[in-house]
Amino acid sequence: MLYRAINGDSSSAGVERREDPGPPPHAPHQPPPPRYEGPPTPCPARVEYATPVFARNYQGVWRYVVQIPYEGYFTQTVEVTRCMQSRCHYLDGGCLSSPRWVSLLVAELHYPGAAATPAPAPQPADFQWRSCTTPAPPPRPRPRRTAPQPADFQDYQQYLQKRAGQPSDATSTEKPAHCDGHDELGCYQVRLYYDWFLVPGSCKCWRPDYFARYVRRRHSTTEL
């Protein structure tokens, strides 16, 4: 078509030049789309990592968590989730961490010579531990002379024989117990086993009635 126009072809006379007309002079101004600035979740949370030394198990009993960062490099790290706010975004409710189960290797002292002696938690001086957090160590309980549990058949049988005043034949023939060490209470053995703990898990939005009931119950137990 351009070749014909240069050569003076009459058929190219009807060709018009097209240009972009552009926006109309009085076009209404459209506001930009709304920009989202809120959190991507109703309950934002913060994740922390701790290496506990003393911790309460699911029964509320203090346990000594095994942490050996130098001898063998055996450490146990727990992921703890904390809610950053108490109210939920976009929803009517409150933010609360959902607990989850964690299994940790713990250590305790057992005294084979003293029947029904509660195993106290080992002190930090007995082993070399290290922790990211420094919780207050629980008080070391004193041994109490109470009846042993029936599940411990040997100790329970010796306890009944002592109460009845009968001589124990097993004490004269049995071999001396193995001792891992001695302290003011006598011979002790170090026992290692896995125990269960509850730690704060994912942060979720709970209904207002459940959240209010939980907070009210927690405050009442704290006051007691």
CSV table of C-alpha atoms in Angstrom, one decimal:
chain,number,residue,atom,x,y,z
A,1,MET,CA,0.0,0.0,0.0
A,2,LEU,CA,2.9,2.3,0.8
A,3,TYR,CA,4.5,1.5,-2.6
A,4,ARG,CA,1.3,2.4,-4.4
A,5,ALA,CA,1.1,5.8,-2.6
A,6,ILE,CA,4.6,6.6,-3.6
A,7,ASN,CA,3.9,5.8,-7.2
A,8,GLY,CA,0.8,8.1,-7.2
A,9,ASP,CA,-1.8,5.3,-7.3
A,10,SER,CA,-5.2,6.8,-6.9
A,11,SER,CA,-6.4,3.9,-4.9
A,12,SER,CA,-4.2,5.0,-2.0
A,13,ALA,CA,-6.1,8.3,-1.7
A,14,GLY,CA,-8.7,6.7,0.6
A,15,VAL,CA,-6.0,5.5,3.1
A,16,GLU,CA,-6.3,7.5,6.3
A,17,ARG,CA,-3.7,7.9,9.0
A,18,ARG,CA,-4.8,6.3,12.3
A,19,GLU,CA,-3.5,7.6,15.6
A,20,ASP,CA,-4.2,6.6,19.1
A,21,PRO,CA,-7.0,8.9,20.4
A,22,GLY,CA,-5.8,8.5,24.0
A,23,PRO,CA,-8.1,8.8,27.0
A,24,PRO,CA,-11.0,11.2,26.9
A,25,PRO,CA,-10.3,14.7,28.2
A,26,HIS,CA,-12.8,14.4,31.1
A,27,ALA,CA,-12.3,10.7,32.0
A,28,PRO,CA,-13.1,10.1,35.7
A,29,HIS,CA,-10.0,9.3,37.9
A,30,GLN,CA,-10.1,5.7,39.2
A,31,PRO,CA,-8.6,5.1,42.7
A,32,PRO,CA,-5.8,2.5,42.9
A,33,PRO,CA,-6.9,-0.9,44.1
A,34,PRO,CA,-6.8,-1.3,47.9
A,35,ARG,CA,-3.5,-2.6,49.2
A,36,TYR,CA,-3.5,-5.3,51.9
A,37,GLU,CA,-1.4,-4.4,54.9
A,38,GLY,CA,-2.7,-6.8,57.6
A,39,PRO,CA,-1.2,-10.1,58.7
A,40,PRO,CA,-1.6,-13.2,56.5
A,41,THR,CA,-3.1,-15.2,59.4
A,42,PRO,CA,-5.7,-14.5,62.0
A,43,CYS,CA,-3.2,-15.2,64.8
A,44,PRO,CA,0.4,-14.3,64.0
A,45,ALA,CA,2.9,-16.2,66.1
A,46,ARG,CA,6.6,-16.2,67.0
A,47,VAL,CA,8.7,-19.4,67.0
A,48,GLU,CA,11.4,-19.9,69.6
A,49,TYR,CA,13.9,-22.7,70.1
A,50,ALA,CA,14.8,-23.7,73.7
A,51,THR,CA,17.1,-26.3,75.2
A,52,PRO,CA,15.6,-27.0,78.6
A,53,VAL,CA,17.4,-28.5,81.5
A,54,PHE,CA,14.5,-28.6,84.1
A,55,ALA,CA,11.0,-29.1,82.8
A,56,ARG,CA,7.6,-30.2,84.2
A,57,ASN,CA,6.2,-33.3,82.6
A,58,TYR,CA,2.5,-33.9,81.8
A,59,GLN,CA,1.9,-34.9,85.4
A,60,GLY,CA,3.5,-31.6,86.7
A,61,VAL,CA,6.6,-33.4,88.1
A,62,TRP,CA,10.0,-31.7,87.6
A,63,ARG,CA,12.3,-33.7,85.4
A,64,TYR,CA,16.0,-33.3,84.6
A,65,VAL,CA,16.3,-33.2,80.8
A,66,VAL,CA,19.5,-34.7,79.4
A,67,GLN,CA,21.7,-32.1,77.7
A,68,ILE,CA,25.3,-33.0,76.9
A,69,PRO,CA,26.6,-30.4,74.4
A,70,TYR,CA,30.3,-31.3,74.9
A,71,GLU,CA,30.6,-35.0,75.7
A,72,GLY,CA,29.0,-36.6,72.7
A,73,TYR,CA,27.2,-33.6,71.4
A,74,PHE,CA,23.8,-34.8,72.6
A,75,THR,CA,21.3,-31.9,72.8
A,76,GLN,CA,17.5,-31.8,72.8
A,77,THR,CA,15.9,-28.7,71.3
A,78,VAL,CA,12.2,-27.9,71.6
A,79,GLU,CA,10.3,-25.6,69.3
A,80,VAL,CA,8.0,-23.3,71.3
A,81,THR,CA,5.3,-21.2,69.5
A,82,ARG,CA,4.1,-17.9,71.2
A,83,CYS,CA,1.1,-15.9,70.1
A,84,MET,CA,2.0,-12.3,69.3
A,85,GLN,CA,-1.5,-10.9,70.2
A,86,SER,CA,-4.6,-12.0,72.1
A,87,ARG,CA,-7.3,-11.0,69.6
A,88,CYS,CA,-7.9,-12.6,66.2
A,89,HIS,CA,-7.7,-10.7,62.9
A,90,TYR,CA,-10.8,-11.0,60.6
A,91,LEU,CA,-12.6,-13.3,63.1
A,92,ASP,CA,-14.3,-12.8,66.4
A,93,GLY,CA,-12.3,-14.7,68.9
A,94,GLY,CA,-9.0,-15.0,70.8
A,95,CYS,CA,-5.6,-16.3,69.9
A,96,LEU,CA,-4.3,-19.2,72.0
A,97,SER,CA,-1.5,-21.7,71.5
A,98,SER,CA,-2.6,-25.3,71.0
A,99,PRO,CA,-0.4,-27.7,73.1
A,100,ARG,CA,1.4,-30.5,71.5
A,101,TRP,CA,3.3,-33.6,72.9
A,102,VAL,CA,7.1,-33.8,73.0
A,103,SER,CA,9.1,-36.8,74.1
A,104,LEU,CA,12.5,-36.0,75.8
A,105,LEU,CA,15.2,-38.1,77.4
A,106,VAL,CA,15.4,-37.4,81.2
A,107,ALA,CA,17.6,-38.6,84.0
A,108,GLU,CA,16.9,-39.3,87.6
A,109,LEU,CA,18.7,-40.8,90.6
A,110,HIS,CA,17.5,-44.1,92.1
A,111,TYR,CA,18.7,-45.3,95.5
A,112,PRO,CA,18.5,-49.1,95.5
A,113,GLY,CA,19.4,-49.4,99.2
A,114,ALA,CA,16.6,-47.1,100.5
A,115,ALA,CA,13.1,-48.5,99.8
A,116,ALA,CA,10.5,-46.0,98.9
A,117,THR,CA,13.0,-43.1,98.6
A,118,PRO,CA,11.8,-40.7,96.0
A,119,ALA,CA,14.3,-40.1,93.3
A,120,PRO,CA,15.5,-36.5,93.5
A,121,ALA,CA,16.4,-34.6,90.4
A,122,PRO,CA,20.2,-34.5,89.7
A,123,GLN,CA,21.9,-31.3,90.5
A,124,PRO,CA,23.7,-29.4,87.7
A,125,ALA,CA,27.1,-30.2,89.4
A,126,ASP,CA,26.6,-34.0,88.9
A,127,PHE,CA,26.7,-33.6,85.1
A,128,GLN,CA,27.7,-31.0,82.6
A,129,TRP,CA,24.6,-29.5,81.1
A,130,ARG,CA,24.0,-26.4,79.0
A,131,SER,CA,20.7,-24.6,78.2
A,132,CYS,CA,19.6,-21.8,76.0
A,133,THR,CA,17.3,-20.7,78.9
A,134,THR,CA,18.1,-20.6,82.6
A,135,PRO,CA,15.1,-21.8,84.5
A,136,ALA,CA,15.1,-21.9,88.2
A,137,PRO,CA,16.0,-25.4,89.4
A,138,PRO,CA,13.4,-27.1,91.5
A,139,PRO,CA,14.1,-27.8,95.2
A,140,ARG,CA,15.6,-31.2,95.9
A,141,PRO,CA,13.1,-33.2,97.8
A,142,ARG,CA,14.1,-35.0,101.0
A,143,PRO,CA,13.6,-38.7,101.3
A,144,ARG,CA,10.4,-39.8,103.1
A,145,ARG,CA,9.9,-43.2,104.6
A,146,THR,CA,6.6,-44.2,103.1
A,147,ALA,CA,5.3,-47.5,101.7
A,148,PRO,CA,6.6,-48.3,98.2
A,149,GLN,CA,4.3,-48.8,95.3
A,150,PRO,CA,3.0,-52.4,94.8
A,151,ALA,CA,4.3,-52.3,91.3
A,152,ASP,CA,7.9,-52.4,92.7
A,153,PHE,CA,7.5,-56.0,93.9
A,154,GLN,CA,10.9,-56.5,95.4
A,155,ASP,CA,11.0,-53.3,97.4
A,156,TYR,CA,7.4,-53.8,98.4
A,157,GLN,CA,8.1,-57.4,99.7
A,158,GLN,CA,11.1,-56.2,101.7
A,159,TYR,CA,9.0,-53.4,103.2
A,160,LEU,CA,6.3,-55.9,104.3
A,161,GLN,CA,8.9,-58.2,105.8
A,162,LYS,CA,10.5,-55.3,107.8
A,163,ARG,CA,7.1,-54.2,109.1
A,164,ALA,CA,6.3,-57.8,110.2
A,165,GLY,CA,9.7,-58.2,111.8
A,166,GLN,CA,10.8,-61.2,109.7
A,167,PRO,CA,14.4,-61.5,108.5
A,168,SER,CA,14.8,-61.1,104.8
A,169,ASP,CA,16.6,-64.0,103.1
A,170,ALA,CA,17.1,-62.1,99.9
A,171,THR,CA,19.3,-59.5,101.6
A,172,SER,CA,21.9,-62.1,102.7
A,173,THR,CA,22.1,-63.9,99.3
A,174,GLU,CA,21.7,-61.1,96.8
A,175,LYS,CA,24.7,-59.4,95.3
A,176,PRO,CA,25.4,-55.8,96.1
A,177,ALA,CA,23.7,-53.3,93.8
A,178,HIS,CA,25.7,-51.5,91.2
A,179,CYS,CA,26.4,-47.9,92.2
A,180,ASP,CA,27.0,-45.0,89.8
A,181,GLY,CA,28.0,-42.8,92.7
A,182,HIS,CA,27.5,-41.9,96.3
A,183,ASP,CA,26.1,-38.9,98.1
A,184,GLU,CA,24.8,-38.0,101.5
A,185,LEU,CA,21.9,-40.4,101.0
A,186,GLY,CA,24.1,-43.3,100.0
A,187,CYS,CA,24.5,-45.3,96.8
A,188,TYR,CA,22.6,-44.1,93.8
A,189,GLN,CA,22.0,-45.2,90.2
A,190,VAL,CA,21.4,-42.9,87.2
A,191,ARG,CA,18.3,-43.9,85.3
A,192,LEU,CA,17.6,-42.7,81.8
A,193,TYR,CA,14.2,-42.9,80.2
A,194,TYR,CA,11.9,-40.9,77.9
A,195,ASP,CA,9.1,-38.8,79.4
A,196,TRP,CA,6.3,-36.8,77.8
A,197,PHE,CA,5.9,-33.0,78.0
A,198,LEU,CA,3.4,-30.5,76.8
A,199,VAL,CA,4.8,-27.5,75.0
A,200,PRO,CA,2.9,-24.6,73.3
A,201,GLY,CA,2.2,-25.5,69.7
A,202,SER,CA,0.6,-23.7,66.8
A,203,CYS,CA,-1.3,-20.5,67.5
A,204,LYS,CA,-5.0,-20.7,66.6
A,205,CYS,CA,-8.1,-18.6,66.8
A,206,TRP,CA,-10.7,-19.9,69.3
A,207,ARG,CA,-14.3,-19.0,69.6
A,208,PRO,CA,-15.2,-16.2,72.0
A,209,ASP,CA,-17.1,-18.4,74.4
A,210,TYR,CA,-14.4,-21.0,74.7
A,211,PHE,CA,-11.7,-18.4,75.0
A,212,ALA,CA,-13.6,-16.6,77.8
A,213,ARG,CA,-14.2,-19.8,79.6
A,214,TYR,CA,-10.6,-20.8,79.4
A,215,VAL,CA,-9.3,-17.4,80.5
A,216,ARG,CA,-11.8,-17.3,83.4
A,217,ARG,CA,-10.8,-20.8,84.5
A,218,ARG,CA,-7.1,-20.0,84.3
A,219,HIS,CA,-7.5,-16.8,86.4
A,220,SER,CA,-9.5,-18.6,89.0
A,221,THR,CA,-6.9,-21.4,89.4
A,222,THR,CA,-4.1,-18.8,89.6
A,223,GLU,CA,-5.9,-16.9,92.4
A,224,LEU,CA,-6.3,-20.2,94.4
